[in-house]
């Protein structure tokens, strides 16, 4: 199934599943849609926090078809699930945005760890949460975001346990992909970045760390979602966690070197 | 002072110091000189263990001037101190090899960690052993070398303690320089690579690891020296530790990407 075929199935309602594991060679994206009045400050927040908020594309006001992301795209219906927030609270969950769409809405597509996980797996690095068919473990940290306007807060990270040699290789591989979170932000002692209990992630599922492994932490796309929620804007739309936008962008094309 | 000027001072006997800190932008090299009869197997050993034995150049039999390494070079006199081993035992220490030179001797120049340390320092990463004017801490490990002929044994590693963010950056930087040991081979728990007591290095000086730091381990040029000693060849000549060959090769020219 090509990304275009998948998007068509989503649009028609035929596909309503989490997108993990589909169209592996292609980048999936976190989606943030918000009114133009807040778009400049959110763009600045992304620019200042590129590890958490690597931008694949930003649309024009009202533009629900961002050609940079893929052909024949309708961002009002091509994601299998949307969350609509009003005043920082989840107001509704929907499969299509035609009712809430406005001409001043701006689309932000933010790179997703699925892309670099694909590259790690292709390099022979096993990822336990994928082998155990769980969600990755994610944690709030004490790493302060660089604030912009109403957006601030702390970085959320995802954690993958690895043997040291794999961790070194994973740093090499993910460093090539700054557009999908890039290199890890931390490894080793979780307490050094404010994680009190590694067995209790704030998001996702806990994953075991073996005695010969080290936890490796990447900046996570949940960071902007938390920043958006705390900003309590009148309207923000995001994808539902795990129900991503599947783009026509090849992961391999995102390599910086 | 250019590398050529330094080599001329060494040749004339005017310079008899460790070479660390001189001609910083230029690569310094570990030197191994051995009879042609053993050269092919040692070359194979280096090929099979590139992290420990990254070859900058290999001369022809009898050739004491390897142009790849620098202009107007005389490898019989351009290193401030040589060790001459016979049957695996240190037989003499000398400043010139004219008396022991033979037409069947082959020169191997092996990349040195000074090169990547220079790159780390330029990137703003502090190296405690350099700040404390100590030798780097080096350890025997349980990592088996790939054997070739009489050459085998285990990898020797150097250790530098760093904060996690610096360790990640150091992996990125040193990955660019496979000709000077490249990326680390391990980080974190020393016991996982057979190091029983991190406070007692087998070579060099101990260096403190702070609570917010992680030990990072690189393959070390002492590895081939140990393999050579254990092979008990009739004749092997090396530089004296710290008294390196200063080449005309710019460290920056060694970047693989």
Coordinates of C-alpha atoms in Angstrom, one line a residue:
Chain A
X1 CA 0.0 0.0 0.0
X2 CA 1.5 3.4 -1.0
X3 CA 1.0 6.4 1.3
X4 CA -1.5 7.8 -1.2
X5 CA -3.5 4.6 -1.2
X6 CA -3.5 4.6 2.6
X7 CA -4.6 8.2 2.8
X8 CA -7.5 7.4 0.4
X9 CA -8.6 4.5 2.6
X10 CA -8.4 6.8 5.6
X11 CA -10.4 9.5 3.8
X12 CA -13.1 7.0 2.8
X13 CA -13.4 5.6 6.4
X14 CA -12.0 2.2 5.3
X15 CA -8.9 2.6 7.5
X16 CA -9.3 3.6 11.1
X17 CA -6.2 1.9 12.8
X18 CA -3.0 3.2 14.4
X19 CA -0.6 3.8 11.5
X20 CA 2.5 2.2 13.1
X21 CA 3.9 -0.5 10.8
X22 CA 2.2 0.9 7.6
X23 CA 4.2 2.3 4.7
X24 CA 7.5 1.7 6.6
X25 CA 9.8 3.6 4.2
X26 CA 7.7 6.8 4.4
X27 CA 7.8 9.4 7.1
X28 CA 4.7 9.7 9.4
X29 CA 4.1 13.0 11.0
X30 CA 2.6 14.5 14.2
X31 CA -0.1 17.0 13.2
X32 CA -0.8 20.3 14.9
X33 CA -3.5 22.6 13.5
X34 CA -4.1 26.0 15.1
X35 CA -5.5 29.4 14.2
X36 CA -3.2 31.9 12.4
X37 CA -3.3 34.2 15.5
X38 CA -1.1 31.7 17.3
X39 CA 0.8 30.2 14.4
X40 CA 3.7 32.7 14.4
X41 CA 4.4 32.1 18.1
X42 CA 4.1 28.3 17.7
X43 CA 6.5 28.4 14.7
X44 CA 8.9 30.3 16.9
X45 CA 8.5 27.7 19.6
X46 CA 9.3 24.9 17.1
X47 CA 12.3 26.8 15.8
X48 CA 13.6 27.2 19.4
X49 CA 13.0 23.5 20.3
X50 CA 14.1 21.6 17.2
X51 CA 14.8 18.4 18.9
X52 CA 11.2 18.1 20.2
X53 CA 9.5 19.9 17.3
X54 CA 11.3 19.2 14.1
X55 CA 9.1 20.7 11.4
X56 CA 8.6 18.7 8.2
X57 CA 6.2 21.4 6.8
X58 CA 4.1 24.4 7.7
X59 CA 1.0 25.2 5.6
X60 CA -0.5 28.6 4.6
X61 CA -3.6 29.8 6.5
X62 CA -6.6 27.8 5.4
X63 CA -4.4 25.4 3.4
X64 CA -5.5 21.8 4.0
X65 CA -3.4 20.4 1.2
X66 CA 0.4 20.8 1.8
X67 CA 2.1 19.6 -1.4
X68 CA 5.5 19.2 0.5
X69 CA 3.9 16.4 2.5
X70 CA 2.3 14.4 -0.3
X71 CA 0.1 14.3 -3.4
X72 CA -3.6 14.7 -3.3
X73 CA -3.7 15.2 0.4
X74 CA -6.7 16.5 2.4
X75 CA -5.5 17.2 6.0
X76 CA -9.2 17.5 7.1
X77 CA -9.7 13.8 6.5
X78 CA -6.4 11.9 5.8
X79 CA -5.5 11.2 9.4
X80 CA -7.4 8.3 11.1
X81 CA -8.3 10.2 14.2
X82 CA -8.2 13.9 15.3
X83 CA -8.4 15.4 18.8
X84 CA -10.0 18.8 19.0
X85 CA -9.0 20.9 22.0
X86 CA -10.8 24.0 23.2
X87 CA -9.2 26.1 26.0
X88 CA -6.7 23.3 26.6
X89 CA -9.4 20.7 27.2
X90 CA -10.2 17.8 24.8
X91 CA -13.5 18.9 23.3
X92 CA -14.1 16.1 20.8
X93 CA -12.6 13.2 18.9
X94 CA -13.4 12.9 15.2
X95 CA -12.4 11.3 11.9
X96 CA -12.9 14.4 9.8
X97 CA -12.5 18.1 10.3
X98 CA -14.9 19.5 7.8
X99 CA -17.2 20.8 10.5
X100 CA -14.5 22.6 12.4
X101 CA -12.2 23.7 9.6
X102 CA -11.7 27.5 9.2
X103 CA -9.9 29.6 6.7
X104 CA -7.4 30.8 9.3
X105 CA -6.2 27.4 10.4
X106 CA -2.5 26.6 9.9
X107 CA -1.1 23.1 9.6
X108 CA 2.2 22.1 11.3
X109 CA 3.6 18.6 10.4
X110 CA 6.2 17.6 13.0
X111 CA 8.6 14.7 12.4
X112 CA 7.9 11.4 14.2
X113 CA 10.1 8.8 15.9
X114 CA 8.6 6.1 13.7
X115 CA 11.0 7.3 11.0
X116 CA 14.2 6.8 13.0
X117 CA 12.9 3.6 14.6
X118 CA 12.6 2.3 11.0
X119 CA 16.2 3.2 10.4
X120 CA 17.3 1.5 13.7
X121 CA 15.5 -1.7 12.9
X122 CA 17.0 -1.8 9.4
X123 CA 20.4 -1.5 11.0
X124 CA 19.7 -4.6 13.1
X125 CA 19.0 -2.8 16.4
X126 CA 16.1 -4.5 18.3
X127 CA 13.6 -2.2 19.9
X128 CA 11.9 -3.9 22.8
X129 CA 8.6 -1.9 22.8
X130 CA 8.1 -2.9 19.1
X131 CA 9.0 -6.5 19.7
X132 CA 6.5 -6.6 22.6
X133 CA 4.0 -4.6 20.5
X134 CA 3.8 -1.9 23.1
X135 CA 3.8 1.9 22.9
X136 CA 7.2 3.5 23.6
X137 CA 7.7 4.7 27.2
X138 CA 7.6 8.5 27.5
X139 CA 8.5 10.7 30.4
X140 CA 8.3 14.3 31.5
X141 CA 11.7 15.7 32.2
X142 CA 13.2 18.7 34.0
X143 CA 14.7 19.9 30.7
X144 CA 13.1 23.4 30.1
X145 CA 11.8 24.2 26.7
X146 CA 12.9 27.5 25.2
X147 CA 9.6 29.5 25.6
X148 CA 7.9 31.5 22.8
X149 CA 4.7 33.4 23.6
X150 CA 2.3 31.2 25.5
X151 CA 4.3 28.0 24.7
X152 CA 6.8 26.7 27.3
X153 CA 7.0 23.9 29.7
X154 CA 9.4 20.9 29.8
X155 CA 10.7 18.4 27.3
X156 CA 9.0 15.0 27.1
X157 CA 11.3 12.2 26.1
X158 CA 10.9 8.7 24.8
X159 CA 13.1 6.0 26.1
X160 CA 14.6 2.9 24.4
X161 CA 16.8 0.5 26.4
X162 CA 19.9 -0.7 24.5
X163 CA 23.2 -2.4 24.9
X164 CA 26.0 0.2 24.9
X165 CA 27.3 -0.8 21.4
X166 CA 23.7 -0.5 20.0
X167 CA 23.3 2.9 21.8
X168 CA 26.5 4.2 20.1
X169 CA 25.2 2.9 16.8
X170 CA 21.8 4.4 17.4
X171 CA 23.4 7.8 18.1
X172 CA 25.2 7.6 14.8
X173 CA 22.1 6.6 12.9
X174 CA 19.6 9.1 14.5
X175 CA 22.1 11.9 14.2
X176 CA 21.6 11.7 10.4
X177 CA 17.9 12.5 10.9
X178 CA 17.4 15.9 12.6
X179 CA 14.0 16.2 10.9
X180 CA 12.7 13.3 13.0
X181 CA 14.1 14.3 16.4
X182 CA 17.8 13.5 15.6
X183 CA 20.3 12.3 18.2
X184 CA 19.3 11.3 21.7
X185 CA 19.2 14.1 24.3
X186 CA 20.4 11.9 27.2
X187 CA 21.5 8.4 28.1
X188 CA 22.2 6.7 31.4
X189 CA 20.9 7.9 34.8
X190 CA 17.3 9.0 34.4
X191 CA 17.4 11.2 37.5
X192 CA 19.8 13.6 35.8
X193 CA 17.0 14.8 33.6
X194 CA 14.4 14.7 36.4
X195 CA 12.9 11.3 35.8
X196 CA 12.2 10.0 39.3
X197 CA 10.9 6.5 38.5
X198 CA 11.9 4.9 35.1
X199 CA 9.3 2.1 35.7
X200 CA 6.5 4.7 35.6
X201 CA 6.3 6.5 32.3
X202 CA 3.9 9.4 32.1
X203 CA 2.8 8.3 28.6
X204 CA 3.0 5.0 26.8
X205 CA 3.9 1.7 28.3
X206 CA 6.7 0.8 30.7
X207 CA 9.5 -1.3 29.2
X208 CA 12.1 -3.4 31.0
X209 CA 15.7 -2.4 31.1
X210 CA 18.1 -5.4 31.3
X211 CA 21.2 -5.3 33.5
X212 CA 23.5 -5.0 30.4
X213 CA 21.5 -2.2 28.9
X214 CA 21.4 1.6 29.2
X215 CA 18.3 3.7 28.8
X216 CA 18.6 6.1 25.8
X217 CA 16.3 9.2 25.7
X218 CA 15.1 11.1 22.6
X219 CA 13.1 14.3 22.5
X220 CA 9.5 13.4 21.8
X221 CA 6.6 14.8 19.8
X222 CA 4.5 14.8 22.9
X223 CA 6.5 17.9 24.0
X224 CA 4.6 20.3 21.7
X225 CA 1.3 18.7 22.6
X226 CA 1.9 19.4 26.3
X227 CA 3.0 22.9 25.5
X228 CA -0.1 23.5 23.4
X229 CA -2.4 22.1 26.1
X230 CA -0.9 24.3 28.8
X231 CA -1.2 27.3 26.5
X232 CA -5.1 26.8 26.7
X233 CA -5.7 28.3 23.2
X234 CA -9.4 28.6 22.1
X235 CA -8.8 26.0 19.4
X236 CA -6.1 23.4 18.7
X237 CA -6.4 20.3 16.6
X238 CA -4.0 17.4 16.7
X239 CA -3.8 13.8 15.5
X240 CA -4.8 11.2 18.0
X241 CA -1.7 9.6 19.5
X242 CA -0.6 6.7 17.2
X243 CA -2.9 7.8 14.4
X244 CA -0.4 9.7 12.4
X245 CA -0.3 11.5 9.1
X246 CA 1.4 9.2 6.6
X247 CA 3.3 11.4 4.1
X248 CA 5.0 10.8 0.7
X249 CA 8.4 11.8 2.2
X250 CA 10.8 8.9 2.2
X251 CA 12.6 8.5 5.5
X252 CA 15.8 8.0 3.6
X253 CA 15.4 11.4 2.0
X254 CA 15.5 13.1 5.4
X255 CA 19.1 12.0 6.0
X256 CA 21.2 15.1 6.7
X257 CA 24.5 13.4 5.6
Chain B
X1 CA 56.1 25.4 14.6
X2 CA 55.0 23.3 11.6
X3 CA 55.2 19.5 11.7
X4 CA 58.3 19.6 9.4
X5 CA 60.0 22.1 11.7
X6 CA 59.2 19.9 14.7
X7 CA 60.6 16.8 12.9
X8 CA 63.8 18.7 12.1
X9 CA 64.2 19.6 15.7
X10 CA 63.6 16.0 16.7
X11 CA 66.1 14.8 14.1
X12 CA 68.8 17.2 15.3
X13 CA 68.2 16.2 19.0
X14 CA 66.9 19.7 19.9
X15 CA 63.4 18.3 20.8
X16 CA 63.1 15.4 23.2
X17 CA 59.7 15.9 24.8
X18 CA 56.4 14.2 24.6
X19 CA 54.6 15.5 21.5
X20 CA 51.1 16.1 23.1
X21 CA 50.1 19.7 22.6
X22 CA 52.4 20.4 19.6
X23 CA 51.2 21.0 16.1
X24 CA 47.6 20.6 17.3
X25 CA 45.9 20.7 13.8
X26 CA 48.1 17.8 12.6
X27 CA 47.6 14.1 13.1
X28 CA 50.1 12.3 15.4
X29 CA 50.7 8.6 14.8
X30 CA 51.6 5.5 16.7
X31 CA 54.6 3.9 15.0
X32 CA 55.2 0.2 14.5
X33 CA 58.2 -1.1 12.6
X34 CA 58.8 -4.8 12.1
X35 CA 60.5 -7.1 9.6
X36 CA 58.8 -7.9 6.3
X37 CA 58.5 -11.5 7.4
X38 CA 55.7 -10.5 9.8
X39 CA 54.4 -7.5 8.0
X40 CA 51.7 -9.2 6.0
X41 CA 50.2 -10.8 9.1
X42 CA 50.3 -7.6 11.1
X43 CA 48.7 -5.8 8.2
X44 CA 45.9 -8.4 8.3
X45 CA 45.6 -7.9 12.1
X46 CA 45.1 -4.2 11.5
X47 CA 42.6 -4.8 8.8
X48 CA 40.6 -7.1 11.1
X49 CA 40.8 -4.7 14.1
X50 CA 40.3 -1.3 12.5
X51 CA 39.0 0.4 15.7
X52 CA 42.2 -0.3 17.6
X53 CA 44.6 -0.3 14.6
X54 CA 43.4 2.4 12.1
X55 CA 46.2 2.6 9.5
X56 CA 47.3 6.0 8.3
X57 CA 50.0 4.6 6.1
X58 CA 52.1 1.5 5.5
X59 CA 55.6 1.8 4.0
X60 CA 57.5 -0.4 1.5
X61 CA 60.2 -2.7 2.9
X62 CA 63.2 -0.6 3.9
X63 CA 61.4 2.6 3.3
X64 CA 62.1 5.1 6.1
X65 CA 60.4 8.0 4.2
X66 CA 56.7 7.5 3.7
X67 CA 55.5 10.5 1.7
X68 CA 51.9 9.9 2.6
X69 CA 52.8 10.9 6.2
X70 CA 54.8 14.1 5.5
X71 CA 57.5 15.8 3.5
X72 CA 61.3 15.3 4.2
X73 CA 60.6 12.6 6.8
X74 CA 63.2 10.2 8.2
X75 CA 61.4 7.7 10.3
X76 CA 64.7 6.5 11.7
X77 CA 65.1 9.8 13.6
X78 CA 62.0 11.9 13.5
X79 CA 60.3 10.4 16.6
X80 CA 61.6 11.7 19.9
X81 CA 62.0 8.2 21.4
X82 CA 61.9 4.6 20.2
X83 CA 61.5 1.3 22.0
X84 CA 63.3 -1.6 20.5
X85 CA 61.8 -5.0 21.4
X86 CA 63.5 -8.4 20.9
X87 CA 61.6 -11.6 21.6
X88 CA 58.8 -9.5 23.1
X89 CA 61.1 -7.9 25.7
X90 CA 62.2 -4.2 25.7
X91 CA 65.8 -4.4 24.5
X92 CA 66.7 -0.8 24.3
X93 CA 65.4 2.8 24.2
X94 CA 66.9 5.2 21.6
X95 CA 66.5 8.5 19.8
X96 CA 67.7 7.1 16.4
X97 CA 67.4 3.9 14.6
X98 CA 70.3 4.1 12.2
X99 CA 72.2 1.3 14.0
X100 CA 69.2 -1.1 14.0
X101 CA 67.7 -0.2 10.7
X102 CA 67.4 -3.0 8.1
X103 CA 66.3 -3.1 4.5
X104 CA 63.5 -5.4 5.3
X105 CA 61.8 -3.2 8.0
X106 CA 58.3 -2.1 7.3
X107 CA 56.7 1.0 8.8
X108 CA 53.1 1.1 10.1
X109 CA 51.7 4.4 11.1
X110 CA 48.5 4.0 13.2
X111 CA 46.1 6.8 14.0
X112 CA 46.2 8.3 17.5
X113 CA 43.5 9.6 19.9
X114 CA 45.3 13.0 20.1
X115 CA 43.5 13.7 16.7
X116 CA 40.0 13.2 18.0
X117 CA 40.8 14.8 21.3
X118 CA 41.7 17.9 19.4
X119 CA 38.3 17.8 17.7
X120 CA 36.5 17.2 21.0
X121 CA 38.2 20.2 22.6
X122 CA 37.5 22.4 19.6
X123 CA 33.8 21.4 20.0
X124 CA 33.9 22.7 23.6
X125 CA 34.0 19.3 25.3
X126 CA 36.3 19.3 28.3
X127 CA 38.6 16.4 28.8
X128 CA 39.6 15.9 32.4
X129 CA 42.9 14.1 31.9
X130 CA 44.1 17.0 29.7
X131 CA 42.8 19.7 32.1
X132 CA 44.7 17.8 34.9
X133 CA 47.7 17.3 32.7
X134 CA 47.6 13.6 33.1
X135 CA 47.9 10.7 30.7
X136 CA 44.5 9.2 29.6
X137 CA 43.3 6.2 31.6
X138 CA 43.7 2.9 29.7
X139 CA 42.3 -0.5 30.5
X140 CA 42.6 -4.1 29.3
X141 CA 39.2 -5.5 28.3
X142 CA 37.5 -8.8 27.6
X143 CA 36.8 -7.8 24.0
X144 CA 38.8 -10.3 21.9
X145 CA 40.7 -9.0 19.0
X146 CA 40.2 -10.8 15.6
X147 CA 43.5 -12.8 15.4
X148 CA 45.8 -12.9 12.5
X149 CA 48.9 -15.1 12.6
X150 CA 50.7 -14.6 15.9
X151 CA 48.7 -11.5 16.7
X152 CA 45.7 -11.7 18.9
X153 CA 44.8 -10.9 22.5
X154 CA 42.2 -8.4 23.8
X155 CA 41.3 -4.8 23.1
X156 CA 42.8 -2.1 25.2
X157 CA 40.6 1.0 25.6
X158 CA 41.0 4.5 26.8
X159 CA 38.3 6.1 29.0
X160 CA 37.1 9.7 29.2
X161 CA 34.4 10.6 31.7
X162 CA 31.7 12.9 30.3
X163 CA 28.2 14.2 31.0
X164 CA 25.6 12.4 28.8
X165 CA 25.1 15.3 26.4
X166 CA 28.8 15.6 25.8
X167 CA 29.1 11.8 25.4
X168 CA 26.4 11.9 22.7
X169 CA 28.2 14.8 21.0
X170 CA 31.5 13.0 21.3
X171 CA 30.1 10.0 19.6
X172 CA 28.9 12.2 16.7
X173 CA 32.3 13.9 16.4
X174 CA 34.5 10.9 16.7
X175 CA 32.3 8.9 14.3
X176 CA 33.6 11.2 11.6
X177 CA 37.2 10.1 12.2
X178 CA 37.5 6.3 11.7
X179 CA 41.2 6.8 10.8
X180 CA 41.9 7.9 14.4
X181 CA 39.9 5.2 16.3
X182 CA 36.4 6.5 15.3
X183 CA 33.4 6.1 17.6
X184 CA 33.6 4.7 21.1
X185 CA 33.3 1.0 21.5
X186 CA 31.5 1.2 24.9
X187 CA 30.0 3.5 27.4
X188 CA 28.5 3.0 30.9
X189 CA 29.1 -0.1 33.0
X190 CA 32.9 -0.9 32.8
X191 CA 32.2 -4.5 34.0
X192 CA 30.4 -5.3 30.8
X193 CA 33.7 -5.1 28.9
X194 CA 35.7 -6.9 31.6
X195 CA 37.0 -3.9 33.5
X196 CA 36.9 -4.9 37.2
X197 CA 38.1 -1.7 38.8
X198 CA 37.7 1.6 36.9
X199 CA 39.9 3.3 39.5
X200 CA 42.9 1.2 38.5
X201 CA 43.8 1.6 34.8
X202 CA 46.4 -0.8 33.5
X203 CA 48.1 2.1 31.6
X204 CA 48.1 5.9 32.1
X205 CA 46.6 7.7 35.1
X206 CA 43.4 7.2 36.9
X207 CA 40.8 10.0 36.4
X208 CA 37.8 10.8 38.5
X209 CA 34.3 10.1 37.3
X210 CA 31.8 12.6 38.7
X211 CA 28.3 11.4 39.8
X212 CA 26.7 13.1 36.7
X213 CA 29.1 11.6 34.3
X214 CA 29.4 8.4 32.3
X215 CA 32.6 6.7 31.3
X216 CA 33.1 6.5 27.5
X217 CA 35.5 4.0 26.1
X218 CA 37.5 4.2 22.8
X219 CA 39.6 1.5 21.3
X220 CA 43.3 2.4 22.0
X221 CA 46.6 2.2 20.1
X222 CA 48.1 0.2 23.0
X223 CA 46.1 -2.7 21.6
X224 CA 48.5 -3.5 18.8
X225 CA 51.5 -2.9 21.1
X226 CA 50.2 -5.6 23.5
X227 CA 49.5 -7.9 20.5
X228 CA 53.0 -7.3 19.2
X229 CA 54.6 -8.0 22.6
X230 CA 52.7 -11.2 23.1
X231 CA 53.8 -12.4 19.6
X232 CA 57.4 -12.3 20.8
X233 CA 58.8 -11.4 17.3
X234 CA 62.6 -11.3 17.0
X235 CA 62.5 -7.6 16.4
X236 CA 59.8 -4.9 16.7
X237 CA 60.3 -1.2 17.0
X238 CA 57.7 1.3 18.3
X239 CA 57.6 4.9 19.4
X240 CA 57.8 5.4 23.2
X241 CA 54.4 6.1 24.7
X242 CA 53.6 9.8 24.3
X243 CA 56.5 10.4 22.0
X244 CA 54.6 10.2 18.7
X245 CA 55.3 10.7 15.1
X246 CA 54.0 14.2 14.1
X247 CA 52.7 14.0 10.5
X248 CA 51.8 16.6 7.9
X249 CA 48.2 15.2 7.8
X250 CA 45.6 17.7 8.9
X251 CA 43.2 16.1 11.4
X252 CA 40.4 17.8 9.6
X253 CA 41.4 16.0 6.4
X254 CA 40.6 12.7 8.1
X255 CA 36.9 13.4 8.4
X256 CA 34.9 10.6 6.7
X257 CA 31.9 12.8 6.2

